[in-house]
mmCIF file of C-alpha atoms in Angstrom:
data_model
loop_
_atom_site.group_PDB
_atom_site.id
_atom_site.type_symbol
_atom_site.label_atom_id
_atom_site.label_comp_id
_atom_site.label_asym_id
_atom_site.label_seq_id
_atom_site.Cartn_x
_atom_site.Cartn_y
_atom_site.Cartn_z
ATOM 1 C CA MET A 7 0.000 0.000 0.000
ATOM 2 C CA ALA A 8 2.897 2.366 0.730
ATOM 3 C CA ASP A 9 3.969 2.183 -2.926
ATOM 4 C CA ARG A 10 0.575 3.109 -4.342
ATOM 5 C CA LEU A 11 0.270 6.521 -5.964
ATOM 6 C CA LYS A 12 -1.592 9.211 -4.031
ATOM 7 C CA ILE A 13 -4.158 11.277 -5.946
ATOM 8 C CA ALA A 14 -5.866 14.550 -4.982
ATOM 9 C CA ALA A 15 -9.329 15.416 -6.334
ATOM 10 C CA ILE A 16 -10.128 19.135 -6.714
ATOM 11 C CA THR A 17 -13.796 19.556 -7.616
ATOM 12 C CA THR A 18 -16.643 22.043 -7.798
ATOM 13 C CA ILE A 19 -19.433 19.700 -6.605
ATOM 14 C CA TYR A 20 -19.707 16.003 -5.765
ATOM 15 C CA HIS A 21 -23.322 15.170 -6.589
ATOM 16 C CA LYS A 22 -24.995 12.123 -8.037
ATOM 17 C CA TYR A 23 -24.519 12.048 -11.848
ATOM 18 C CA SER A 24 -21.983 14.902 -11.726
ATOM 19 C CA HIS A 25 -18.697 14.578 -13.589
ATOM 20 C CA THR A 26 -16.983 14.321 -10.203
ATOM 21 C CA GLN A 27 -18.986 11.221 -9.393
ATOM 22 C CA HIS A 28 -18.354 9.731 -12.831
ATOM 23 C CA ILE A 29 -14.589 10.267 -12.533
ATOM 24 C CA VAL A 30 -13.653 10.162 -8.835
ATOM 25 C CA ASP A 31 -15.942 7.226 -8.077
ATOM 26 C CA ARG A 32 -14.073 5.164 -10.671
ATOM 27 C CA PHE A 33 -10.803 5.804 -8.856
ATOM 28 C CA LEU A 34 -12.453 4.820 -5.571
ATOM 29 C CA GLU A 35 -14.704 1.950 -6.639
ATOM 30 C CA GLY A 36 -13.018 0.698 -9.818
ATOM 31 C CA TYR A 37 -14.864 0.088 -13.080
ATOM 32 C CA GLY A 38 -15.468 -2.511 -15.764
ATOM 33 C CA TRP A 39 -12.581 -2.785 -18.209
ATOM 34 C CA ASN A 40 -11.775 -5.443 -20.796
ATOM 35 C CA GLY A 41 -14.053 -8.086 -19.330
ATOM 36 C CA GLN A 42 -13.187 -7.667 -15.656
ATOM 37 C CA HIS A 43 -13.560 -5.216 -12.793
ATOM 38 C CA HIS A 44 -10.482 -3.037 -12.806
ATOM 39 C CA ARG A 45 -9.238 -1.255 -9.694
ATOM 40 C CA PRO A 46 -6.763 1.571 -10.269
ATOM 41 C CA GLU A 47 -3.280 1.096 -8.817
ATOM 42 C CA MET A 48 -3.586 4.326 -6.852
ATOM 43 C CA ASP A 49 -5.634 5.902 -4.065
ATOM 44 C CA VAL A 50 -7.573 9.142 -3.902
ATOM 45 C CA VAL A 51 -6.243 10.417 -0.575
ATOM 46 C CA SER A 52 -7.634 13.948 -0.532
ATOM 47 C CA LEU A 53 -10.684 15.824 -1.718
ATOM 48 C CA TYR A 54 -11.566 19.489 -2.033
ATOM 49 C CA VAL A 55 -15.157 20.416 -2.937
ATOM 50 C CA ASP A 56 -15.871 24.058 -3.759
ATOM 51 C CA GLN A 57 -19.669 23.934 -3.278
ATOM 52 C CA VAL A 58 -21.230 21.546 -0.762
ATOM 53 C CA GLU A 59 -24.999 21.029 -0.622
ATOM 54 C CA PRO A 60 -25.819 19.500 2.788
ATOM 55 C CA ARG A 61 -27.327 16.036 2.862
ATOM 56 C CA PRO A 62 -31.117 15.955 3.449
ATOM 57 C CA LYS A 63 -32.620 15.396 6.864
ATOM 58 C CA GLU A 64 -34.239 12.103 7.727
ATOM 59 C CA GLY A 65 -37.263 11.392 5.566
ATOM 60 C CA ALA A 66 -36.058 13.375 2.526
ATOM 61 C CA ASP A 67 -35.059 11.774 -0.752
ATOM 62 C CA GLU A 68 -31.580 10.399 -0.104
ATOM 63 C CA ASN A 69 -31.129 9.595 -3.798
ATOM 64 C CA SER A 70 -31.663 13.126 -5.048
ATOM 65 C CA SER A 71 -28.936 14.388 -7.394
ATOM 66 C CA ARG A 72 -29.051 17.734 -5.546
ATOM 67 C CA TYR A 73 -27.056 16.599 -2.548
ATOM 68 C CA ASP A 74 -23.382 16.233 -1.780
ATOM 69 C CA LEU A 75 -21.778 12.781 -1.737
ATOM 70 C CA SER A 76 -18.363 13.722 -0.382
ATOM 71 C CA GLU A 77 -18.990 12.934 3.296
ATOM 72 C CA GLU A 78 -20.492 9.535 2.488
ATOM 73 C CA ARG A 79 -17.521 8.725 0.249
ATOM 74 C CA ALA A 80 -15.028 9.822 2.908
ATOM 75 C CA GLU A 81 -16.744 7.590 5.473
ATOM 76 C CA ARG A 82 -16.701 4.615 3.129
ATOM 77 C CA PHE A 83 -13.156 5.213 1.871
ATOM 78 C CA PRO A 84 -11.209 6.306 4.975
ATOM 79 C CA GLN A 85 -7.988 6.754 2.975
ATOM 80 C CA MET A 86 -9.634 9.853 1.427
ATOM 81 C CA LYS A 87 -9.827 12.910 3.667
ATOM 82 C CA ILE A 88 -11.791 16.082 2.873
ATOM 83 C CA TYR A 89 -9.735 19.278 3.112
ATOM 84 C CA PRO A 90 -10.923 22.913 3.388
ATOM 85 C CA THR A 91 -8.544 24.331 0.744
ATOM 86 C CA VAL A 92 -6.877 23.263 -2.481
ATOM 87 C CA ALA A 93 -3.454 23.737 -0.893
ATOM 88 C CA ASP A 94 -4.329 21.487 2.035
ATOM 89 C CA ALA A 95 -5.642 18.807 -0.336
ATOM 90 C CA LEU A 96 -2.347 18.789 -2.251
ATOM 91 C CA THR A 97 -0.099 18.931 0.819
ATOM 92 C CA LEU A 98 -2.332 16.828 3.117
ATOM 93 C CA GLY A 99 -1.997 19.720 5.547
ATOM 94 C CA THR A 100 1.805 19.427 5.780
ATOM 95 C CA GLY A 101 2.894 22.410 3.687
ATOM 96 C CA ASP A 102 4.745 20.131 1.239
ATOM 97 C CA LEU A 103 3.372 18.443 -1.880
ATOM 98 C CA GLN A 104 2.246 14.943 -0.903
ATOM 99 C CA VAL A 105 0.367 13.679 -3.976
ATOM 100 C CA ASP A 106 1.438 12.047 -7.233
ATOM 101 C CA GLY A 107 -1.438 13.282 -9.398
ATOM 102 C CA VAL A 108 -4.313 15.767 -9.413
ATOM 103 C CA LEU A 109 -7.841 15.398 -10.779
ATOM 104 C CA LEU A 110 -9.366 18.812 -11.552
ATOM 105 C CA VAL A 111 -13.101 18.365 -12.178
ATOM 106 C CA ALA A 112 -14.770 21.782 -12.389
ATOM 107 C CA GLU A 113 -17.931 20.870 -14.291
ATOM 108 C CA HIS A 114 -21.360 21.481 -12.694
ATOM 109 C CA GLY A 115 -22.223 23.679 -9.746
ATOM 110 C CA SER A 116 -24.010 26.966 -9.076
ATOM 111 C CA TYR A 117 -21.833 29.402 -10.976
ATOM 112 C CA ARG A 118 -23.109 32.420 -12.868
ATOM 113 C CA ARG A 119 -23.233 32.973 -16.622
ATOM 114 C CA ASN A 120 -21.932 36.108 -18.323
ATOM 115 C CA GLU A 121 -23.664 38.222 -20.979
ATOM 116 C CA LYS A 122 -22.493 35.814 -23.695
ATOM 117 C CA GLY A 123 -24.093 32.862 -21.927
ATOM 118 C CA GLN A 124 -20.777 31.300 -20.899
ATOM 119 C CA HIS A 125 -20.888 29.263 -17.709
ATOM 120 C CA LEU A 126 -18.111 30.653 -15.508
ATOM 121 C CA TYR A 127 -16.814 27.425 -14.029
ATOM 122 C CA PRO A 128 -13.627 28.134 -11.985
ATOM 123 C CA ARG A 129 -11.278 25.752 -13.801
ATOM 124 C CA TYR A 130 -8.630 28.435 -14.197
ATOM 125 C CA GLU A 131 -8.953 29.680 -10.629
ATOM 126 C CA LEU A 132 -8.581 26.174 -9.178
ATOM 127 C CA PHE A 133 -5.728 25.374 -11.570
ATOM 128 C CA LYS A 134 -3.893 28.502 -10.409
ATOM 129 C CA GLN A 135 -4.219 27.352 -6.794
ATOM 130 C CA ILE A 136 -2.707 23.995 -7.772
ATOM 131 C CA VAL A 137 0.188 25.740 -9.532
ATOM 132 C CA SER A 138 0.698 27.990 -6.511
ATOM 133 C CA VAL A 139 1.406 24.880 -4.424
ATOM 134 C CA TYR A 140 3.833 23.667 -7.090
ATOM 135 C CA ARG A 141 5.700 26.970 -6.994
ATOM 136 C CA THR A 142 5.742 27.112 -3.193
ATOM 137 C CA THR A 143 6.962 23.551 -2.715
ATOM 138 C CA GLY A 144 9.220 23.339 -5.744
ATOM 139 C CA LYS A 145 7.531 20.044 -6.661
ATOM 140 C CA THR A 146 4.935 19.101 -9.293
ATOM 141 C CA ALA A 147 2.597 16.257 -10.220
ATOM 142 C CA PRO A 148 0.567 15.436 -13.358
ATOM 143 C CA VAL A 149 -2.798 17.208 -13.685
ATOM 144 C CA PHE A 150 -5.933 16.103 -15.527
ATOM 145 C CA ASN A 151 -8.489 18.847 -16.265
ATOM 146 C CA ASP A 152 -11.999 17.648 -17.144
ATOM 147 C CA LYS A 153 -13.362 19.138 -20.415
ATOM 148 C CA HIS A 154 -12.121 22.455 -21.834
ATOM 149 C CA LEU A 155 -9.620 24.666 -20.063
ATOM 150 C CA SER A 156 -11.573 27.887 -19.484
ATOM 151 C CA TRP A 157 -14.192 30.241 -20.887
ATOM 152 C CA ASN A 158 -11.456 32.921 -21.245
ATOM 153 C CA TRP A 159 -8.828 32.435 -23.972
ATOM 154 C CA ASP A 160 -6.015 34.232 -22.130
ATOM 155 C CA TRP A 161 -6.578 31.898 -19.195
ATOM 156 C CA CYS A 162 -6.537 28.840 -21.466
ATOM 157 C CA GLN A 163 -3.196 29.920 -22.887
ATOM 158 C CA GLU A 164 -1.817 30.674 -19.424
ATOM 159 C CA MET A 165 -2.806 27.225 -18.121
ATOM 160 C CA TYR A 166 -1.020 25.607 -21.043
ATOM 161 C CA ASP A 167 2.044 27.838 -20.682
ATOM 162 C CA LEU A 168 2.306 27.143 -16.949
ATOM 163 C CA SER A 169 2.316 23.399 -17.541
ATOM 164 C CA LYS A 170 5.222 23.869 -19.945
ATOM 165 C CA GLU A 171 7.090 26.304 -17.685
ATOM 166 C CA LEU A 172 6.866 24.048 -14.629
ATOM 167 C CA ASP A 173 7.281 20.900 -16.743
ATOM 168 C CA PHE A 174 4.440 18.744 -15.441
ATOM 169 C CA ALA A 175 2.268 16.352 -17.442
ATOM 170 C CA PHE A 176 -1.029 18.016 -18.336
ATOM 171 C CA MET A 177 -4.006 16.358 -19.969
ATOM 172 C CA ALA A 178 -7.567 17.566 -20.474
ATOM 173 C CA GLY A 179 -10.754 16.895 -22.396
ATOM 174 C CA SER A 180 -13.788 14.643 -22.331
ATOM 175 C CA SER A 181 -14.778 11.094 -23.273
ATOM 176 C CA LEU A 182 -15.506 11.831 -26.946
ATOM 177 C CA PRO A 183 -12.012 11.114 -28.372
ATOM 178 C CA VAL A 184 -11.528 7.953 -26.286
ATOM 179 C CA THR A 185 -14.926 6.261 -26.257
ATOM 180 C CA TRP A 186 -16.010 3.466 -28.637
ATOM 181 C CA ARG A 187 -16.563 4.240 -32.313
ATOM 182 C CA THR A 188 -19.094 2.640 -34.602
ATOM 183 C CA PRO A 189 -17.584 1.544 -36.882
ATOM 184 C CA SER A 190 -14.327 1.094 -34.971
ATOM 185 C CA ILE A 191 -12.079 3.073 -37.311
ATOM 186 C CA GLU A 192 -9.327 5.672 -37.109
ATOM 187 C CA MET A 193 -8.306 8.478 -39.423
ATOM 188 C CA PRO A 194 -5.260 7.121 -41.289
ATOM 189 C CA LEU A 195 -2.141 8.880 -40.065
ATOM 190 C CA GLY A 196 -0.995 11.335 -42.752
ATOM 191 C CA ALA A 197 -4.276 11.275 -44.697
ATOM 192 C CA GLU A 198 -4.967 14.238 -46.975
ATOM 193 C CA VAL A 199 -8.262 15.469 -45.539
ATOM 194 C CA GLU A 200 -10.171 17.805 -47.854
ATOM 195 C CA GLU A 201 -13.158 18.679 -45.620
ATOM 196 C CA ALA A 202 -14.571 17.496 -42.286
ATOM 197 C CA VAL A 203 -18.031 17.705 -40.688
ATOM 198 C CA CYS A 204 -19.401 16.709 -37.281
ATOM 199 C CA VAL A 205 -23.172 16.328 -36.814
ATOM 200 C CA CYS A 206 -24.172 16.373 -33.159
ATOM 201 C CA TYR A 207 -26.551 17.917 -30.642
ATOM 202 C CA GLY A 208 -26.606 20.022 -27.481
ATOM 203 C CA GLY A 209 -26.194 23.627 -26.424
ATOM 204 C CA VAL A 210 -23.770 26.495 -26.922
ATOM 205 C CA ASP A 211 -20.833 26.648 -24.477
ATOM 206 C CA SER A 212 -21.644 23.075 -23.534
ATOM 207 C CA TYR A 213 -21.984 20.214 -26.004
ATOM 208 C CA ASP A 214 -20.438 22.319 -28.772
ATOM 209 C CA TYR A 215 -17.161 21.469 -27.047
ATOM 210 C CA HIS A 216 -17.881 17.758 -27.511
ATOM 211 C CA GLY A 217 -18.666 18.251 -31.197
ATOM 212 C CA LEU A 218 -15.420 20.142 -31.740
ATOM 213 C CA GLU A 219 -13.466 17.426 -29.916
ATOM 214 C CA THR A 220 -15.113 14.790 -32.104
ATOM 215 C CA THR A 221 -13.685 16.517 -35.173
ATOM 216 C CA GLN A 222 -10.332 17.524 -33.735
ATOM 217 C CA CYS A 223 -9.278 14.059 -32.562
ATOM 218 C CA MET A 224 -9.775 12.832 -36.144
ATOM 219 C CA ILE A 225 -8.398 15.667 -38.270
ATOM 220 C CA GLU A 226 -5.270 16.193 -36.149
ATOM 221 C CA ARG A 227 -4.015 12.951 -37.751
ATOM 222 C CA ARG A 228 -4.005 14.473 -41.247
ATOM 223 C CA LYS A 229 -0.907 15.125 -43.303
ATOM 224 C CA GLY A 230 1.250 17.663 -41.478
ATOM 225 C CA GLY A 231 -0.699 17.404 -38.213
ATOM 226 C CA GLU A 232 -2.661 20.310 -36.783
ATOM 227 C CA SER A 233 -1.664 23.606 -38.444
ATOM 228 C CA GLY A 234 -3.786 26.063 -36.425
ATOM 229 C CA VAL A 235 -7.073 27.855 -37.233
ATOM 230 C CA LYS A 236 -7.416 31.209 -39.042
ATOM 231 C CA TRP A 237 -11.077 32.064 -38.512
ATOM 232 C CA LEU A 238 -14.457 30.787 -37.367
ATOM 233 C CA GLN A 239 -18.006 31.815 -38.222
ATOM 234 C CA ALA A 240 -21.189 30.662 -36.491
ATOM 235 C CA TYR A 241 -24.601 30.255 -38.148
ATOM 236 C CA ARG A 242 -27.840 29.873 -36.197
ATOM 237 C CA GLY A 243 -31.517 29.446 -37.000
ATOM 238 C CA GLU A 244 -32.489 30.669 -40.478
ATOM 239 C CA LYS A 245 -28.874 31.621 -41.241
ATOM 240 C CA PHE A 246 -27.953 27.961 -40.686
ATOM 241 C CA TRP A 247 -30.449 26.747 -43.297
ATOM 242 C CA GLN A 248 -29.390 29.470 -45.737
ATOM 243 C CA ALA A 249 -25.734 28.467 -45.305
ATOM 244 C CA LEU A 250 -26.682 24.845 -46.026
ATOM 245 C CA SER A 251 -28.506 25.961 -49.177
ATOM 246 C CA ASP A 252 -25.519 28.078 -50.224
ATOM 247 C CA GLY A 253 -23.134 25.149 -49.872
ATOM 248 C CA VAL A 254 -21.079 26.659 -47.037
ATOM 249 C CA TRP A 255 -20.392 23.087 -45.902
ATOM 250 C CA SER A 256 -20.700 19.783 -47.731
ATOM 251 C CA ARG A 257 -24.240 18.400 -47.881
ATOM 252 C CA GLU A 258 -22.731 14.996 -48.735
ATOM 253 C CA LEU A 259 -20.616 14.951 -45.548
ATOM 254 C CA MET A 260 -23.526 16.173 -43.433
ATOM 255 C CA GLU A 261 -25.658 13.322 -44.738
ATOM 256 C CA ALA A 262 -22.819 10.832 -44.215
ATOM 257 C CA GLY A 263 -22.693 11.938 -40.570
ATOM 258 C CA LEU A 264 -26.472 11.719 -40.195
ATOM 259 C CA SER A 265 -26.360 8.215 -41.650
ATOM 260 C CA ARG A 266 -24.098 7.121 -38.758
ATOM 261 C CA SER A 267 -26.562 8.372 -36.144
ATOM 262 C CA HIS A 268 -28.403 5.844 -33.978
ATOM 263 C CA THR A 269 -30.962 8.471 -32.972
ATOM 264 C CA LEU A 270 -32.000 10.082 -36.273
ATOM 265 C CA SER A 271 -35.545 11.360 -35.708
ATOM 266 C CA GLN A 272 -38.340 10.454 -38.087
ATOM 267 C CA ALA A 273 -40.698 13.072 -39.471
ATOM 268 C CA ARG A 274 -42.927 10.492 -41.155
ATOM 269 C CA PRO A 275 -44.673 7.612 -39.379
ATOM 270 C CA GLY A 276 -43.827 4.039 -40.302
ATOM 271 C CA PHE A 277 -41.582 1.177 -39.320
ATOM 272 C CA ASN A 278 -38.887 1.816 -41.947
ATOM 273 C CA ASP A 279 -36.155 4.405 -41.447
ATOM 274 C CA VAL A 280 -36.738 7.330 -43.794
ATOM 275 C CA PHE A 281 -33.928 9.820 -44.384
ATOM 276 C CA PRO A 282 -35.383 13.294 -43.714
ATOM 277 C CA THR A 283 -35.640 15.986 -46.342
ATOM 278 C CA VAL A 284 -34.345 19.464 -45.516
ATOM 279 C CA ASP A 285 -37.913 20.626 -44.886
ATOM 280 C CA GLU A 286 -38.355 17.766 -42.427
ATOM 281 C CA MET A 287 -35.040 18.614 -40.784
ATOM 282 C CA LYS A 288 -36.348 22.151 -40.266
ATOM 283 C CA GLN A 289 -39.499 20.735 -38.695
ATOM 284 C CA LEU A 290 -37.508 18.577 -36.275
ATOM 285 C CA CYS A 291 -34.530 20.843 -35.573
ATOM 286 C CA LYS A 292 -35.814 24.174 -34.245
ATOM 287 C CA ASP A 293 -32.536 25.861 -33.262
ATOM 288 C CA PRO A 294 -29.609 24.555 -35.346
ATOM 289 C CA VAL A 295 -26.114 25.956 -34.814
ATOM 290 C CA ALA A 296 -23.054 25.608 -37.054
ATOM 291 C CA TYR A 297 -19.419 26.540 -36.417
ATOM 292 C CA VAL A 298 -17.484 26.722 -39.697
ATOM 293 C CA TYR A 299 -13.737 27.268 -39.441
ATOM 294 C CA GLU A 300 -10.679 27.237 -41.675
ATOM 295 C CA HIS A 301 -7.313 25.818 -40.699
ATOM 296 C CA VAL A 302 -4.010 27.389 -41.704
ATOM 297 C CA ASP A 303 -3.378 24.563 -44.191
ATOM 298 C CA GLY A 304 -6.697 25.288 -45.952
ATOM 299 C CA LEU A 305 -8.833 22.501 -44.456
ATOM 300 C CA GLN A 306 -12.413 23.542 -43.662
ATOM 301 C CA SER A 307 -14.113 21.926 -40.672
ATOM 302 C CA THR A 308 -17.741 22.330 -39.626
ATOM 303 C CA MET A 309 -19.612 21.415 -36.464
ATOM 304 C CA LEU A 310 -23.398 21.113 -36.856
ATOM 305 C CA MET A 311 -25.468 21.027 -33.662
ATOM 306 C CA MET A 312 -28.871 19.722 -34.769
ATOM 307 C CA SER A 313 -30.783 19.049 -31.554
ATOM 308 C CA GLY A 314 -34.162 17.484 -32.223
ATOM 309 C CA LEU A 315 -32.798 15.678 -35.270
ATOM 310 C CA VAL A 316 -30.033 13.645 -33.564
ATOM 311 C CA GLU A 317 -28.823 12.939 -30.029
ATOM 312 C CA ASP A 318 -25.326 11.632 -30.706
ATOM 313 C CA PHE A 319 -21.933 12.626 -32.139
ATOM 314 C CA ASN A 320 -21.100 11.698 -35.734
ATOM 315 C CA PHE A 321 -18.082 12.492 -37.902
ATOM 316 C CA ALA A 322 -17.505 12.436 -41.661
ATOM 317 C CA ALA A 323 -14.578 13.559 -43.806
ATOM 318 C CA ARG A 324 -13.608 13.572 -47.451
ATOM 319 C CA ILE A 325 -10.120 12.156 -48.031
ATOM 320 C CA LYS A 326 -8.165 12.776 -51.208
ATOM 321 C CA GLY A 327 -8.195 9.754 -53.504
ATOM 322 C CA GLN A 328 -11.145 8.026 -51.793
ATOM 323 C CA ASP A 329 -14.554 7.823 -53.453
ATOM 324 C CA GLU A 330 -16.559 7.430 -50.232
ATOM 325 C CA PRO A 331 -16.402 9.620 -47.119
ATOM 326 C CA LEU A 332 -14.741 8.242 -44.003
ATOM 327 C CA SER A 333 -17.414 8.335 -41.308
ATOM 328 C CA THR A 334 -18.063 7.042 -37.803
ATOM 329 C CA GLN A 335 -19.970 7.719 -34.594
ATOM 330 C CA MET A 336 -18.345 8.454 -31.234
ATOM 331 C CA TYR A 337 -20.536 6.046 -29.291
ATOM 332 C CA LEU A 338 -21.832 7.315 -25.938
ATOM 333 C CA PRO A 339 -24.447 4.846 -24.670
ATOM 334 C CA MET A 340 -26.521 6.811 -22.183
ATOM 335 C CA PRO A 341 -27.512 4.932 -19.000
ATOM 336 C CA ALA A 342 -31.179 3.941 -18.940
ATOM 337 C CA ALA A 343 -33.258 6.428 -16.941
ATOM 338 C CA ARG A 344 -29.992 7.814 -15.500
ATOM 339 C CA THR A 345 -29.887 5.019 -12.920
ATOM 340 C CA THR A 346 -26.261 3.994 -13.505
ATOM 341 C CA LEU A 347 -22.949 5.668 -14.214
ATOM 342 C CA ALA A 348 -22.258 6.477 -17.857
ATOM 343 C CA ASN A 349 -19.848 3.785 -19.050
ATOM 344 C CA PHE A 350 -18.088 6.037 -21.553
ATOM 345 C CA PHE A 351 -16.232 7.701 -18.679
ATOM 346 C CA SER A 352 -14.276 4.449 -18.216
ATOM 347 C CA PRO A 353 -11.885 4.925 -21.174
ATOM 348 C CA LEU A 354 -11.319 8.543 -20.119
ATOM 349 C CA VAL A 355 -10.382 7.478 -16.581
ATOM 350 C CA ASN A 356 -8.179 4.714 -17.982
ATOM 351 C CA ASN A 357 -6.213 7.258 -20.022
ATOM 352 C CA VAL A 358 -5.839 9.462 -16.945
ATOM 353 C CA GLU A 359 -4.600 6.468 -14.954
ATOM 354 C CA GLN A 360 -1.931 5.816 -17.573
ATOM 355 C CA MET A 361 -0.733 9.417 -17.296
ATOM 356 C CA PHE A 362 -0.489 9.165 -13.506
ATOM 357 C CA LEU A 363 1.394 5.859 -13.741
ATOM 358 C CA THR A 364 3.849 6.904 -16.453
ATOM 359 C CA GLY A 365 4.080 10.653 -15.972
ATOM 360 C CA GLN A 366 3.320 11.104 -19.680
ATOM 361 C CA PRO A 367 0.027 12.219 -21.326
ATOM 362 C CA THR A 368 -1.571 9.607 -23.579
ATOM 363 C CA TYR A 369 -2.772 12.303 -26.007
ATOM 364 C CA PRO A 370 -1.736 15.944 -26.603
ATOM 365 C CA VAL A 371 -3.163 18.676 -24.374
ATOM 366 C CA GLU A 372 -2.851 20.982 -27.407
ATOM 367 C CA ARG A 373 -6.030 19.307 -28.708
ATOM 368 C CA THR A 374 -7.891 20.737 -25.714
ATOM 369 C CA LEU A 375 -6.191 24.108 -26.055
ATOM 370 C CA MET A 376 -7.476 24.238 -29.649
ATOM 371 C CA THR A 377 -11.020 23.083 -28.875
ATOM 372 C CA SER A 378 -11.227 25.470 -25.910
ATOM 373 C CA GLY A 379 -10.356 28.352 -28.232
ATOM 374 C CA LEU A 380 -12.843 27.201 -30.864
ATOM 375 C CA VAL A 381 -15.696 27.117 -28.332
ATOM 376 C CA ILE A 382 -14.837 30.648 -27.252
ATOM 377 C CA ALA A 383 -14.700 31.845 -30.867
ATOM 378 C CA GLY A 384 -18.071 30.184 -31.582
ATOM 379 C CA VAL A 385 -19.666 31.899 -28.589
ATOM 380 C CA ASP A 386 -18.143 35.232 -29.640
ATOM 381 C CA SER A 387 -19.430 34.861 -33.217
ATOM 382 C CA LEU A 388 -22.960 34.133 -32.012
ATOM 383 C CA HIS A 389 -22.808 37.021 -29.537
ATOM 384 C CA GLU A 390 -21.695 39.399 -32.318
ATOM 385 C CA ASP A 391 -24.554 38.539 -34.698
ATOM 386 C CA GLN A 392 -22.825 35.565 -36.316
ATOM 387 C CA VAL A 393 -19.901 37.469 -37.824
ATOM 388 C CA LYS A 394 -16.642 35.853 -38.905
ATOM 389 C CA ILE A 395 -14.151 35.871 -36.020
ATOM 390 C CA GLU A 396 -10.470 36.072 -36.938
ATOM 391 C CA THR A 397 -8.425 33.800 -34.665
ATOM 392 C CA PRO A 398 -4.715 34.723 -34.964
ATOM 393 C CA HIS A 399 -4.169 33.294 -31.467
ATOM 394 C CA LEU A 400 -5.259 29.856 -32.735
ATOM 395 C CA GLU A 401 -2.890 29.956 -35.714
ATOM 396 C CA SER A 402 -0.042 29.168 -33.316
ATOM 397 C CA VAL A 403 -1.734 26.059 -31.871
ATOM 398 C CA GLN A 404 0.185 23.591 -34.018
ATOM 399 C CA TYR A 405 0.977 20.049 -32.918
ATOM 400 C CA GLN A 406 1.381 16.434 -33.953
ATOM 401 C CA PRO A 407 -0.959 13.608 -32.868
ATOM 402 C CA THR A 408 0.159 10.458 -31.124
ATOM 403 C CA GLU A 409 0.856 7.617 -33.528
ATOM 404 C CA GLU A 410 -1.080 5.189 -31.369
ATOM 405 C CA SER A 411 -4.855 5.614 -31.256
ATOM 406 C CA THR A 412 -6.424 6.030 -27.817
ATOM 407 C CA PHE A 413 -10.096 5.254 -28.479
ATOM 408 C CA TRP A 414 -11.716 2.187 -26.855
ATOM 409 C CA ARG A 415 -11.780 -0.808 -29.162
ATOM 410 C CA THR A 416 -13.312 -3.540 -26.994
#
């Protein structure tokens, strides 16, 4: 036990169905992996929770997702102690860094939105407190940050720069790049990608991040790697449908993505699947949103959020020299009636485990730096009446993918 790694969890809330439960519970309880129950070779020894909702009094609904789970988890897993500050959680109250890895899960909680509609989760603020301990102690440990880095681009860049300056392993993102794919395929390394489209669902400054990650984890494998992004323009509502009519993005790739969906809604009754016409798409999809953006190497990528038409994440790309589009779905099987943990968090946690064990990220954090910036640019374009947003700061986000694929194949 003395040789097991010690992990700190820095979180905003620890409620039922929250990302903290999905991630931290897997480190505490283990999870199904490759046909057996896998228990991580490490212990969560400390926990900081920014917002704690007291447990209900006797007679109230104990299973409500509104209430904090941290005290119950600390009672059941006595190796994990709750601390009042981030610094105490990392030093175990000693003043010196005592952990071998940090989970930063700042998704969910009662935090305000700004005038653009961005949810001001304190990822940056908590990250800075972690780095402050590193500076004070002269020691570091790998950090995993759940989802995108921040709602503020300067803060995203600073988080990335600090990880490089202090030389600690830094990984971020969500389950989309590492979950199952149907079919189970990868973008060929060095492929000449001519255009890429993701068809997905969800809201702005939320699931748009997942759609952008779906695309980025595929197109970063193209010839030359990721070259940066020059500009982004958002289209919403009627402007979305006009852009489709004008050929702003490929109708063929959009339809290839829709054809991978397991949830494609039907506008006409009957037992056979009927591919919807554009008029039927308009009937089903009341508030479509598109982010169209051009990379420095000339590639155009498009994310289409079409809530009401689909409820999954689908990718399609045209590759030079191939007659048919390459297409797949990032498969996220939702738990029935939200009664169990979402299984697609398991490959994400497994990748984080590998980073803690080896001290090396399994995939590049630059992917998350890019997708964080694209979400911000999309929000800005929508806020400014859907104008084109020049992104010179994203032109410098250039990187190479890992040769080995990291998505779940079993």
